[in-house]
mmCIF file of N, CA and C in Angstrom:
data_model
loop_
_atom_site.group_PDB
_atom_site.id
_atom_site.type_symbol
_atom_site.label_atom_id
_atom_site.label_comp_id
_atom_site.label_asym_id
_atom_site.label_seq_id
_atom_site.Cartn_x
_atom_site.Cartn_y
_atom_site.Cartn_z
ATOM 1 N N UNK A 24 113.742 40.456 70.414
ATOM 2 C CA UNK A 24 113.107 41.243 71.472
ATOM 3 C C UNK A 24 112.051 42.135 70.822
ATOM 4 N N UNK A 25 110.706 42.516 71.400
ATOM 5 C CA UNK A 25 109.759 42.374 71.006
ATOM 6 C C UNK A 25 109.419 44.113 71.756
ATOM 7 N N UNK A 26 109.716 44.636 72.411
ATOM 8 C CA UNK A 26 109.801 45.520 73.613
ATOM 9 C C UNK A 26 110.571 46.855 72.708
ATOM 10 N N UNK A 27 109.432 47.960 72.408
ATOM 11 C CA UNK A 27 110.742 49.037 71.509
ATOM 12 C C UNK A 27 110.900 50.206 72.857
ATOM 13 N N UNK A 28 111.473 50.921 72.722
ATOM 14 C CA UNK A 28 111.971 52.323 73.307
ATOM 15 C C UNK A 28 110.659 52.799 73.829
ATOM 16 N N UNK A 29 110.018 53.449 73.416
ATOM 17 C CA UNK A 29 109.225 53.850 73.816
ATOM 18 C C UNK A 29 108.112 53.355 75.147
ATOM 19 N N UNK A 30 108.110 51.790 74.647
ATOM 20 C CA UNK A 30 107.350 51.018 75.678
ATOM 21 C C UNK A 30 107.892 50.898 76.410
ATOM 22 N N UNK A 31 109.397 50.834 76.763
ATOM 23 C CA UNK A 31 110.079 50.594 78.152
ATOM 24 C C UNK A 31 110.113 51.764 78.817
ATOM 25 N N UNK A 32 110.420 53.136 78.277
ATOM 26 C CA UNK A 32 110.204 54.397 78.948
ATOM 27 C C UNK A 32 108.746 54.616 79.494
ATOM 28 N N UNK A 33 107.849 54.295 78.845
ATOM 29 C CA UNK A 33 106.478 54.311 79.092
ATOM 30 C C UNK A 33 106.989 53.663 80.476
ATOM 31 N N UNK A 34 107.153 52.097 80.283
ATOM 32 C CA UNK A 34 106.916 51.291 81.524
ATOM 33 C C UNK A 34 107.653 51.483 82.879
ATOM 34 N N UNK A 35 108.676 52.666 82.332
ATOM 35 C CA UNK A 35 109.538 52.882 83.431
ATOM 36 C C UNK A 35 109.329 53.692 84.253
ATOM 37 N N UNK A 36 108.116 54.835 84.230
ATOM 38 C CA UNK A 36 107.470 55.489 83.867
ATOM 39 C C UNK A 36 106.548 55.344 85.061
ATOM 40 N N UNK A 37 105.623 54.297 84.862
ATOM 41 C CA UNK A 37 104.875 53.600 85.759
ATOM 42 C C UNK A 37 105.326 53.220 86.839
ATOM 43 N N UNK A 38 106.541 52.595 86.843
ATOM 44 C CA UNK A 38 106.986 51.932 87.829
ATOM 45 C C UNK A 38 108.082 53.075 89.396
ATOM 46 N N UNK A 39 107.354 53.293 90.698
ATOM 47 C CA UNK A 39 107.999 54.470 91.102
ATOM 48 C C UNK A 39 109.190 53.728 92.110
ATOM 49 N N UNK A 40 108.797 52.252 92.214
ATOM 50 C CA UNK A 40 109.929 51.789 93.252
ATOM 51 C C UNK A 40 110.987 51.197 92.531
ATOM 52 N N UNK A 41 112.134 51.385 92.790
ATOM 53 C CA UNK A 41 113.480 50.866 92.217
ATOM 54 C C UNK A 41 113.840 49.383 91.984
ATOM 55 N N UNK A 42 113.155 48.749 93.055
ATOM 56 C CA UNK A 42 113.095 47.459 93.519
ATOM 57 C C UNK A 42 112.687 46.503 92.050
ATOM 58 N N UNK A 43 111.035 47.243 92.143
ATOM 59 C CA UNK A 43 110.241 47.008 90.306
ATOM 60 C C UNK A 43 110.962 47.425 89.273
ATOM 61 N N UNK A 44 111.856 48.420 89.162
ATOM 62 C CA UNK A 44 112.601 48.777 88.137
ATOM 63 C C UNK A 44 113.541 48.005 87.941
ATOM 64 N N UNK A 45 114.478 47.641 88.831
ATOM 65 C CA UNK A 45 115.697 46.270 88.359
ATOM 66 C C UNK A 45 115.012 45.151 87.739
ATOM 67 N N UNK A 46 113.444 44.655 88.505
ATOM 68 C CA UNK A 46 113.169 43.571 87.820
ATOM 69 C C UNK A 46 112.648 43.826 86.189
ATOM 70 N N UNK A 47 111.839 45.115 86.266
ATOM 71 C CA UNK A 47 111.592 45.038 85.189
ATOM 72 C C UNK A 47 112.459 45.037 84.022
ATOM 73 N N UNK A 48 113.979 45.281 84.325
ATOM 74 C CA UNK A 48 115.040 45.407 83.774
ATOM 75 C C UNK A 48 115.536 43.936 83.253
ATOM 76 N N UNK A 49 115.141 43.434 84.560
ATOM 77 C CA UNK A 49 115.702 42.089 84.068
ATOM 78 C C UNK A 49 114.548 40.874 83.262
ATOM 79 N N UNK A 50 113.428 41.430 83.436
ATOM 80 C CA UNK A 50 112.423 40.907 82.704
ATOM 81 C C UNK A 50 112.921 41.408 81.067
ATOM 82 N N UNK A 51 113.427 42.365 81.039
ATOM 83 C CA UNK A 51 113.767 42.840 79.488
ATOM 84 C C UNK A 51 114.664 42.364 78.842
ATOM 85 N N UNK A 52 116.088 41.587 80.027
ATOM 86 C CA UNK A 52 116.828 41.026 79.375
ATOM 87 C C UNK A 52 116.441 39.654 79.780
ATOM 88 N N UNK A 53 115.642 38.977 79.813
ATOM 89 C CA UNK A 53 115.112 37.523 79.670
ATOM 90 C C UNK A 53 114.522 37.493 78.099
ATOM 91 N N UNK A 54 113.733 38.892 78.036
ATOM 92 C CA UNK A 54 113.220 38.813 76.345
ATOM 93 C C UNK A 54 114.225 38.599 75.490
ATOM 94 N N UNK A 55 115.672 38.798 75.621
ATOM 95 C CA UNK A 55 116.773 38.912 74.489
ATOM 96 C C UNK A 55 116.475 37.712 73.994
ATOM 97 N N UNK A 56 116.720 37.493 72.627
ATOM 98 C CA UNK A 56 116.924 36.792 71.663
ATOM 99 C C UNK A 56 118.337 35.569 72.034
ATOM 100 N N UNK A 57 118.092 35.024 72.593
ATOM 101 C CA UNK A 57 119.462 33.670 72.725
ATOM 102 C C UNK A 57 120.493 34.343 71.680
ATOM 103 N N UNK A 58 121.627 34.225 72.152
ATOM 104 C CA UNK A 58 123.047 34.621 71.463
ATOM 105 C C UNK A 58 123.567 33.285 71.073
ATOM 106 N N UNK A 59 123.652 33.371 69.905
ATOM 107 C CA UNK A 59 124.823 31.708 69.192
ATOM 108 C C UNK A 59 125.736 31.711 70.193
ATOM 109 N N UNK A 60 125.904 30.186 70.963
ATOM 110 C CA UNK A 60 127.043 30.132 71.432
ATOM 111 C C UNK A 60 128.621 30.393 71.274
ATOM 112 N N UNK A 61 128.716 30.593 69.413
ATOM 113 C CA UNK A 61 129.551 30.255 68.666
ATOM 114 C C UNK A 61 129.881 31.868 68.741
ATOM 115 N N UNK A 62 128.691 33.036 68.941
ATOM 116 C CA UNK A 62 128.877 34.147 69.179
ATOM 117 C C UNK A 62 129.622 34.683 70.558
ATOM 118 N N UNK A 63 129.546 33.999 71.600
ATOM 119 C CA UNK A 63 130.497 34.358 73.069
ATOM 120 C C UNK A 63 131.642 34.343 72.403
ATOM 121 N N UNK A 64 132.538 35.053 71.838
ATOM 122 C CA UNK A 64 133.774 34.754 71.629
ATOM 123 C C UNK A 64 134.197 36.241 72.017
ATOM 124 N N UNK A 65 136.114 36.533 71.949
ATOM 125 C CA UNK A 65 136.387 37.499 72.132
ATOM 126 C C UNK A 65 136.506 38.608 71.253
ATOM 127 N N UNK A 66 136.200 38.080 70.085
ATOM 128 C CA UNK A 66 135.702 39.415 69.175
ATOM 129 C C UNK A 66 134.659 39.969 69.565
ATOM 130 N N UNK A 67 133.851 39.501 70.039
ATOM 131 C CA UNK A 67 132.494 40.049 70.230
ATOM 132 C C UNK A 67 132.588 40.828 71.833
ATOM 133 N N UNK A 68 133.204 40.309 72.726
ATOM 134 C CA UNK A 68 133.314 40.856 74.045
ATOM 135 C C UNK A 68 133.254 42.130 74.227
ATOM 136 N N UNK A 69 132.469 42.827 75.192
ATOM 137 C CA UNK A 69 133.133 44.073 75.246
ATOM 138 C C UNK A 69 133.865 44.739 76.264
ATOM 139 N N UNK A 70 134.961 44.942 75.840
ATOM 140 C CA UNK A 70 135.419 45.866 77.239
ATOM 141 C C UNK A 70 135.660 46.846 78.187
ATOM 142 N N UNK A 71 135.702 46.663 79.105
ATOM 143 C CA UNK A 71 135.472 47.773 79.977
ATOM 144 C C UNK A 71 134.516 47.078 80.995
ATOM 145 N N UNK A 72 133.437 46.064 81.035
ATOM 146 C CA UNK A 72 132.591 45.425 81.709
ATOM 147 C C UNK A 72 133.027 44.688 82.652
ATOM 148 N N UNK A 73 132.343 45.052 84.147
ATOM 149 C CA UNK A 73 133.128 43.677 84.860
ATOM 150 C C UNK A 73 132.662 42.717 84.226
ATOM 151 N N UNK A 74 130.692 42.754 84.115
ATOM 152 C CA UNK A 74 130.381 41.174 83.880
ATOM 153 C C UNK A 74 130.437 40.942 82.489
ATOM 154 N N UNK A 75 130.509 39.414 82.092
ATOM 155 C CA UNK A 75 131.135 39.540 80.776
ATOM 156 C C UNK A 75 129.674 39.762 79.707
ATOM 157 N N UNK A 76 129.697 40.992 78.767
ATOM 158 C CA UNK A 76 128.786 41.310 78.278
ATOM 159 C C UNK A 76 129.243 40.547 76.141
ATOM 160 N N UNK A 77 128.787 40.650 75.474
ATOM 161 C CA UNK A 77 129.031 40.471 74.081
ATOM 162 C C UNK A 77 128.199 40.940 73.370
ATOM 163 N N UNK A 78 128.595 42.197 72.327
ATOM 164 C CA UNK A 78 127.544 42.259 71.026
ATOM 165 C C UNK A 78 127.959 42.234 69.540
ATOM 166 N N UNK A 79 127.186 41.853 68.993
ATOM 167 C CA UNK A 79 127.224 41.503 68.029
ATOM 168 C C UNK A 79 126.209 42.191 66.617
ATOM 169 N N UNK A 80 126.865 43.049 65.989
ATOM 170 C CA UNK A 80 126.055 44.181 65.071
ATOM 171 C C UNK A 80 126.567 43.593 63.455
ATOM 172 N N UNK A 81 125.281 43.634 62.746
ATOM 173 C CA UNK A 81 125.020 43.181 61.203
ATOM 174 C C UNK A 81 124.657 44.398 60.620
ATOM 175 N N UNK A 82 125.348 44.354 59.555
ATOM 176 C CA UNK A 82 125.248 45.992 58.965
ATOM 177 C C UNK A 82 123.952 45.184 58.078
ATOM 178 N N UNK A 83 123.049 46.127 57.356
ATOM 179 C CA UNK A 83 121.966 45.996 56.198
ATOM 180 C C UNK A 83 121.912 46.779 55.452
ATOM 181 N N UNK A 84 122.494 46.600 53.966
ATOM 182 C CA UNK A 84 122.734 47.582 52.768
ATOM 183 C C UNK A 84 124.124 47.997 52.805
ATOM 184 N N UNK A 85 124.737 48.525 51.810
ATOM 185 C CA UNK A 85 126.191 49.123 51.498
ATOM 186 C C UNK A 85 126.502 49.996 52.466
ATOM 187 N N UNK A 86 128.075 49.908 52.912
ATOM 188 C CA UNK A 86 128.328 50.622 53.976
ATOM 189 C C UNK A 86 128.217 52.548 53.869
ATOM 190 N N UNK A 87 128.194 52.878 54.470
ATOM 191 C CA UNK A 87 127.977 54.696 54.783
ATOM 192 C C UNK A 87 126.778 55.039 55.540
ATOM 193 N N UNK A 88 126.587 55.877 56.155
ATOM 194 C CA UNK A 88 125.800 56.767 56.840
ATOM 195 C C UNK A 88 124.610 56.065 57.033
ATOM 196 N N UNK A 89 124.095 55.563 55.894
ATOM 197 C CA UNK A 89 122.317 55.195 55.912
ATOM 198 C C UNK A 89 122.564 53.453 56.342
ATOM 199 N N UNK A 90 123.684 52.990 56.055
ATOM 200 C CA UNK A 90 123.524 51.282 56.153
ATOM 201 C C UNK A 90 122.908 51.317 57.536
ATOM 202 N N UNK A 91 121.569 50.594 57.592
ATOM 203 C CA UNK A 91 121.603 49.931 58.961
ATOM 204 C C UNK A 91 121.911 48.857 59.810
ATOM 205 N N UNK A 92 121.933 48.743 60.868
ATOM 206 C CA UNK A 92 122.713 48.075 61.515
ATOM 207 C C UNK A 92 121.554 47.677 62.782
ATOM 208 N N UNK A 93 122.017 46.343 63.222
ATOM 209 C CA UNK A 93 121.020 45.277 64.008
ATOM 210 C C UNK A 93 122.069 44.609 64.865
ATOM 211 N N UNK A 94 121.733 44.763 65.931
ATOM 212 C CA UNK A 94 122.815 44.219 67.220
ATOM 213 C C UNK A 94 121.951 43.188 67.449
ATOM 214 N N UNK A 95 122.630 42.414 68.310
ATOM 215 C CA UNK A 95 122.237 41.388 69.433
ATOM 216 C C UNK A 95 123.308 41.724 70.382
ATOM 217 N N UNK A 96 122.937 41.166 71.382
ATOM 218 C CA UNK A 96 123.631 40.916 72.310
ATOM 219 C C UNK A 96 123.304 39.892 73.777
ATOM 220 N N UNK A 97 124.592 39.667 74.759
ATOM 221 C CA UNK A 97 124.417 38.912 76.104
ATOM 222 C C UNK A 97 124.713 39.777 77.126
ATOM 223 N N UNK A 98 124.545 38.493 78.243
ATOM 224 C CA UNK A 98 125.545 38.961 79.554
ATOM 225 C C UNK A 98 125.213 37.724 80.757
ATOM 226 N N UNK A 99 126.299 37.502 81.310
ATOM 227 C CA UNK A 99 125.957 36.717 82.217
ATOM 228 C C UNK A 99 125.192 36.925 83.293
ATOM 229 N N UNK A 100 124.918 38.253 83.623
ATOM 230 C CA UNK A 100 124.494 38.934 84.526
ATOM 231 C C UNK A 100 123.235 39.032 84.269
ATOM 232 N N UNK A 101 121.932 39.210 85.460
ATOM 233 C CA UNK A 101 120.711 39.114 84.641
ATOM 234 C C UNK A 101 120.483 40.915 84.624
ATOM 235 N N UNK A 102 120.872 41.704 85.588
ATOM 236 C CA UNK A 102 120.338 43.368 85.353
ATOM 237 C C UNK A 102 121.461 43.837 84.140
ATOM 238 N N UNK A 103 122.467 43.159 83.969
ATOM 239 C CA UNK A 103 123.350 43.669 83.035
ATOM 240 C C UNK A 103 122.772 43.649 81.459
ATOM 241 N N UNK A 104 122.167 42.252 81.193
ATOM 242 C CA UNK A 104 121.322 42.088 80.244
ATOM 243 C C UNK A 104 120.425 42.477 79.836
ATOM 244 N N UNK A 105 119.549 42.896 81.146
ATOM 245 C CA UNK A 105 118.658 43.958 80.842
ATOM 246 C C UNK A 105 119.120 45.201 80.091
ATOM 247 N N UNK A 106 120.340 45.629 80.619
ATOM 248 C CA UNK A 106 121.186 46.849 80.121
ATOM 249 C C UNK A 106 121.414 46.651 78.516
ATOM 250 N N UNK A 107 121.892 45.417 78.667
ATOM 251 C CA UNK A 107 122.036 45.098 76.920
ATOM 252 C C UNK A 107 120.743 45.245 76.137
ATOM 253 N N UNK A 108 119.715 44.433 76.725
ATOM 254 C CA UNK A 108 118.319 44.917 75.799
ATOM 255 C C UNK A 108 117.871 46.174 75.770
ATOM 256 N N UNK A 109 117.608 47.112 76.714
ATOM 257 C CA UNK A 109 117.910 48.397 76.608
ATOM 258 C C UNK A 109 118.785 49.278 75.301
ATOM 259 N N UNK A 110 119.650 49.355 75.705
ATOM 260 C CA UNK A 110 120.921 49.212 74.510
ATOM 261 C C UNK A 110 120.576 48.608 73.201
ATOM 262 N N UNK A 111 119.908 48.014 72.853
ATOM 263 C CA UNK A 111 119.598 47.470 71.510
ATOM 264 C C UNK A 111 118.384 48.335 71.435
ATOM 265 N N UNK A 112 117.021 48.302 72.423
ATOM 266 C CA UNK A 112 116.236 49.173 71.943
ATOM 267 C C UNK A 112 116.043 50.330 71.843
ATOM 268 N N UNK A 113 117.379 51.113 72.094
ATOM 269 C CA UNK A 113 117.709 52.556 71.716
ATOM 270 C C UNK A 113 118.602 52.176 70.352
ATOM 271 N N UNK A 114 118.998 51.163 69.718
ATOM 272 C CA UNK A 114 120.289 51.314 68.759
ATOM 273 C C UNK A 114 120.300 50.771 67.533
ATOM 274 N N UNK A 115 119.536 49.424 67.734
ATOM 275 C CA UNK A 115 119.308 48.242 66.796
ATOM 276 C C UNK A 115 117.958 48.907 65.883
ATOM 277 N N UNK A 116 118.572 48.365 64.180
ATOM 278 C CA UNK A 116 117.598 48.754 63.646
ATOM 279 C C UNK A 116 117.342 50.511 63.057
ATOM 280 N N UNK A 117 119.041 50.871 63.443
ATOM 281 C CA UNK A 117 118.612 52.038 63.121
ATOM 282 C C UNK A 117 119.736 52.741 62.124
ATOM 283 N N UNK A 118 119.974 53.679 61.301
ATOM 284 C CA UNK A 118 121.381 53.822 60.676
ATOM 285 C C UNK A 118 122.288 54.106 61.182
ATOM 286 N N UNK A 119 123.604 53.806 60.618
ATOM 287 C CA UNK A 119 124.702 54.737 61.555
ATOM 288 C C UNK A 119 124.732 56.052 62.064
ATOM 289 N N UNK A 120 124.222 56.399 61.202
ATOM 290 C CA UNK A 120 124.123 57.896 61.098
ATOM 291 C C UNK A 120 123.004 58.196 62.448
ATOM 292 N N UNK A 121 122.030 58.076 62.402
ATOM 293 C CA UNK A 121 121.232 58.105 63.834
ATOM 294 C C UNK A 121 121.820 57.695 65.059
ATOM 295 N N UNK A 122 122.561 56.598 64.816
ATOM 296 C CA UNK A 122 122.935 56.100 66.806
ATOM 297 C C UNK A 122 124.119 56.740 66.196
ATOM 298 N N UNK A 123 124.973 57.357 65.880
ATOM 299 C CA UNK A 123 125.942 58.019 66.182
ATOM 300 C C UNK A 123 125.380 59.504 66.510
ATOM 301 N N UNK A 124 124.199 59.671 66.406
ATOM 302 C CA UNK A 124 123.757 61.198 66.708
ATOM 303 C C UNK A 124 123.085 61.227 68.194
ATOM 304 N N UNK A 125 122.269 59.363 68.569
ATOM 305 C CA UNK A 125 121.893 59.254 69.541
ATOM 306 C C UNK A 125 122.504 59.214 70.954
ATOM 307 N N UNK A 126 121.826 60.109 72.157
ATOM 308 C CA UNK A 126 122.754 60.391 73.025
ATOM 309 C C UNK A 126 121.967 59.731 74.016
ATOM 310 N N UNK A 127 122.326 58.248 74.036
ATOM 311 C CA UNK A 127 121.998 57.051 74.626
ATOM 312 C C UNK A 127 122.143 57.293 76.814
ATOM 313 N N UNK A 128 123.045 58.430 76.575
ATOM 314 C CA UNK A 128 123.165 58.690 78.216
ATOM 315 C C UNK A 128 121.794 59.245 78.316
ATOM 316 N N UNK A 129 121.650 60.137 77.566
ATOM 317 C CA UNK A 129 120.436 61.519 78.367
ATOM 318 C C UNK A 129 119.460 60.406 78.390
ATOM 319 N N UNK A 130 119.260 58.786 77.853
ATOM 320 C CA UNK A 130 117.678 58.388 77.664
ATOM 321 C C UNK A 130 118.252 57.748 78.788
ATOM 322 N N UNK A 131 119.273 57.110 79.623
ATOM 323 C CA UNK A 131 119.833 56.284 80.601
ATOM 324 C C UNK A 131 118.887 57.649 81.569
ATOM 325 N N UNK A 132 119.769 58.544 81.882
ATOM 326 C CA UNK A 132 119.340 59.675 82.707
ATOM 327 C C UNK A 132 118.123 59.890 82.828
ATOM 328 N N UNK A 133 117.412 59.630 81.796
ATOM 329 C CA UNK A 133 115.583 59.654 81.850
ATOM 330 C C UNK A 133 114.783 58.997 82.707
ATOM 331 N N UNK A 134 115.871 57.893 82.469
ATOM 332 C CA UNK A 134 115.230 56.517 83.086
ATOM 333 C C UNK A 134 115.606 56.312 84.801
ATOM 334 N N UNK A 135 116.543 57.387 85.044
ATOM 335 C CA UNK A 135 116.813 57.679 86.461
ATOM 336 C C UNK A 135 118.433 56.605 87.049
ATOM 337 N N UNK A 136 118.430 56.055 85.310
ATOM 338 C CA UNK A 136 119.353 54.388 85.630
ATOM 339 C C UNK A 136 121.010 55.310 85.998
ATOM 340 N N UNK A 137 121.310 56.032 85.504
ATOM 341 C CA UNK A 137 122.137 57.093 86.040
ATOM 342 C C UNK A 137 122.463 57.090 87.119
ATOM 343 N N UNK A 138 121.525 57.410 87.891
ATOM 344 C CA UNK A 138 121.790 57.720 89.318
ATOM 345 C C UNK A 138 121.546 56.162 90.422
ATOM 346 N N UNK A 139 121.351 55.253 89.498
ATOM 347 C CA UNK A 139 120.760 54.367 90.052
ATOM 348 C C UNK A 139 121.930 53.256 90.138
ATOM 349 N N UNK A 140 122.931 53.091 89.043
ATOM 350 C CA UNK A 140 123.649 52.139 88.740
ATOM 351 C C UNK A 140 124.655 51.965 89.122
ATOM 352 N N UNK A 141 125.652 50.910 90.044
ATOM 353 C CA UNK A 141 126.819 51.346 90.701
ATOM 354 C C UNK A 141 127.953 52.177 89.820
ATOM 355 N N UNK A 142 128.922 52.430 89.998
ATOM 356 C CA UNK A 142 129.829 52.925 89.069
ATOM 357 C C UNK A 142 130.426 51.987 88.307
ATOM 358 N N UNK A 143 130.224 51.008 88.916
ATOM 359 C CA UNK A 143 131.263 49.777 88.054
ATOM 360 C C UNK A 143 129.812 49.376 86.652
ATOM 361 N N UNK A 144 128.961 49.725 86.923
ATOM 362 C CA UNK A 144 127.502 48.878 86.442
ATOM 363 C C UNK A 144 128.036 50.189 85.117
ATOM 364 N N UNK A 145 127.797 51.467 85.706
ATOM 365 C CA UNK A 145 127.846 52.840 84.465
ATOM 366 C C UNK A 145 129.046 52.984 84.049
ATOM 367 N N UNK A 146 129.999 52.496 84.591
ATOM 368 C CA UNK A 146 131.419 52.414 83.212
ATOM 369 C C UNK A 146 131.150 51.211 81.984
ATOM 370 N N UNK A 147 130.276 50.045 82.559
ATOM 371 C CA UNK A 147 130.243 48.727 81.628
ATOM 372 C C UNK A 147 128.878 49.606 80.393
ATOM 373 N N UNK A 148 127.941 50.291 80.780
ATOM 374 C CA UNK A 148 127.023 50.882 80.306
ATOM 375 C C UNK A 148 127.857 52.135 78.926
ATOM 376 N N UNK A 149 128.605 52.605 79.538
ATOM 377 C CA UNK A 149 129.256 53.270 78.805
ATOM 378 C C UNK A 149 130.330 52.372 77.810
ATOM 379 N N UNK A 150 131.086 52.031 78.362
ATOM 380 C CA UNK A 150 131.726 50.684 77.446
ATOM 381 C C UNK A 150 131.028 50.398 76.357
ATOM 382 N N UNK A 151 129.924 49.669 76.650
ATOM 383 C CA UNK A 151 128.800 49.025 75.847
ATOM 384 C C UNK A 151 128.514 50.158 74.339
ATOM 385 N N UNK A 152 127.879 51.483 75.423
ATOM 386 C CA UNK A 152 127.816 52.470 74.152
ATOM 387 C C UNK A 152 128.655 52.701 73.258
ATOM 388 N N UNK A 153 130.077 52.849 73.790
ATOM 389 C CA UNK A 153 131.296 52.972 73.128
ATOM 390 C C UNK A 153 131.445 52.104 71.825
ATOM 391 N N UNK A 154 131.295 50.846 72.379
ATOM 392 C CA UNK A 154 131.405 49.846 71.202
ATOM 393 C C UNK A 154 130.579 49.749 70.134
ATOM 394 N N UNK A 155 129.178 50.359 70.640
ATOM 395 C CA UNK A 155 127.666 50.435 69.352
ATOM 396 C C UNK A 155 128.449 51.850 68.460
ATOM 397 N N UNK A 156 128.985 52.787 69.022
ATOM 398 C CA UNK A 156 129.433 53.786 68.536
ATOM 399 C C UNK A 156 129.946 53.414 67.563
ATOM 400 N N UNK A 157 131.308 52.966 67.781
ATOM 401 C CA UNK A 157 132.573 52.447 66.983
ATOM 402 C C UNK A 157 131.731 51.372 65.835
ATOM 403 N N UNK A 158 130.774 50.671 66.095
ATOM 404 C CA UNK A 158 130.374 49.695 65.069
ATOM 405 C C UNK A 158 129.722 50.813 63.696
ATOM 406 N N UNK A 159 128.988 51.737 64.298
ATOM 407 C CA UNK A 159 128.538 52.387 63.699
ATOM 408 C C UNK A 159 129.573 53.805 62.924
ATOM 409 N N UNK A 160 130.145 54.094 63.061
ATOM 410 C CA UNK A 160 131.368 54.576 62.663
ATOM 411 C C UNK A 160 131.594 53.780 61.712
ATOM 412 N N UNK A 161 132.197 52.556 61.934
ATOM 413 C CA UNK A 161 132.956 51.371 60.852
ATOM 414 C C UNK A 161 131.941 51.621 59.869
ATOM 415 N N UNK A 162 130.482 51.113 60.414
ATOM 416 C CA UNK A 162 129.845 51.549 59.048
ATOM 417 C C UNK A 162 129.222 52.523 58.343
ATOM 418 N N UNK A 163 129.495 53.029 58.513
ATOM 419 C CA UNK A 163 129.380 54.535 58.124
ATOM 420 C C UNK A 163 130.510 54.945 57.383
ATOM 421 N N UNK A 164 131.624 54.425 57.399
ATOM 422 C CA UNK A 164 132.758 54.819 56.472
ATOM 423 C C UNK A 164 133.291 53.798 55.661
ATOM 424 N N UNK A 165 132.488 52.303 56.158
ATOM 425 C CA UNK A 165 132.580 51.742 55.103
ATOM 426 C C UNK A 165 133.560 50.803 55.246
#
């Protein structure tokens, strides 16, 4: 995915009807990177999601604080996926130490997706974070 943080806030930004905002959401998760099939498995699942979401994080360099770390991820869902690319372009690519400092809600809240997302949509959103958390933790201690 080709699309960083900044450009999607920019673009979200632009966009004042909600209608354009889901799609553009889901235009973001069409950009995802294809997930190895071999990757849908239940290690990778995450839970808490109704729809079934999966990520998948590669640490880069020796584990602690600075290793960085590079997600991918799915979803069967096409606005959910969007959520996942989102989620990578606040997370992926960055050290543990940063997305464990990053407070991935307040940029959700920016984006208005907060108030926008059913409850079942913002528990799987949170889920999701939960799990980038915990990856980043693991590496960070190694």
């Amino acid at each position: 995915m080709s699309t960083n943080l900044d450009e999607i806030i920019a673009n979200f930004e632009l966009l004042d009807d909600w209608d354009d905002r889901y799609r553009y959401l889901i235009e973001l998760g069409k950009g995802l990177t294809p997930l190895p099939e071999a990757d849908h498995n239940d290690a990778n699942k995450v839970r808490g999601c109704a729809s079934q979401v999966w990520l998948v994080a590669q640490r880069e360099g020796p584990p602690g604080p600075d290793s960085v770390l590079h997600f991918s991820g799915d979803s069967d869902a096409h606005i959910v996926r969007g959520l996942v690319a989102l989620a990578l372009a606040i997370h992926s690519g960055r050290t543990a130490k940063e997305i464990l400092a990053t407070d991935a809600f307040a940029i959700y809240e920016r984006l208005g997706l907060a108030a926008h997302l059913t409850p079942q949509r913002s528990n799987g959103v949170r889920a999701m974070m939960d799990r980038i958390k915990a990856d980043a933790r693991a590496a960070a201690q190694g």
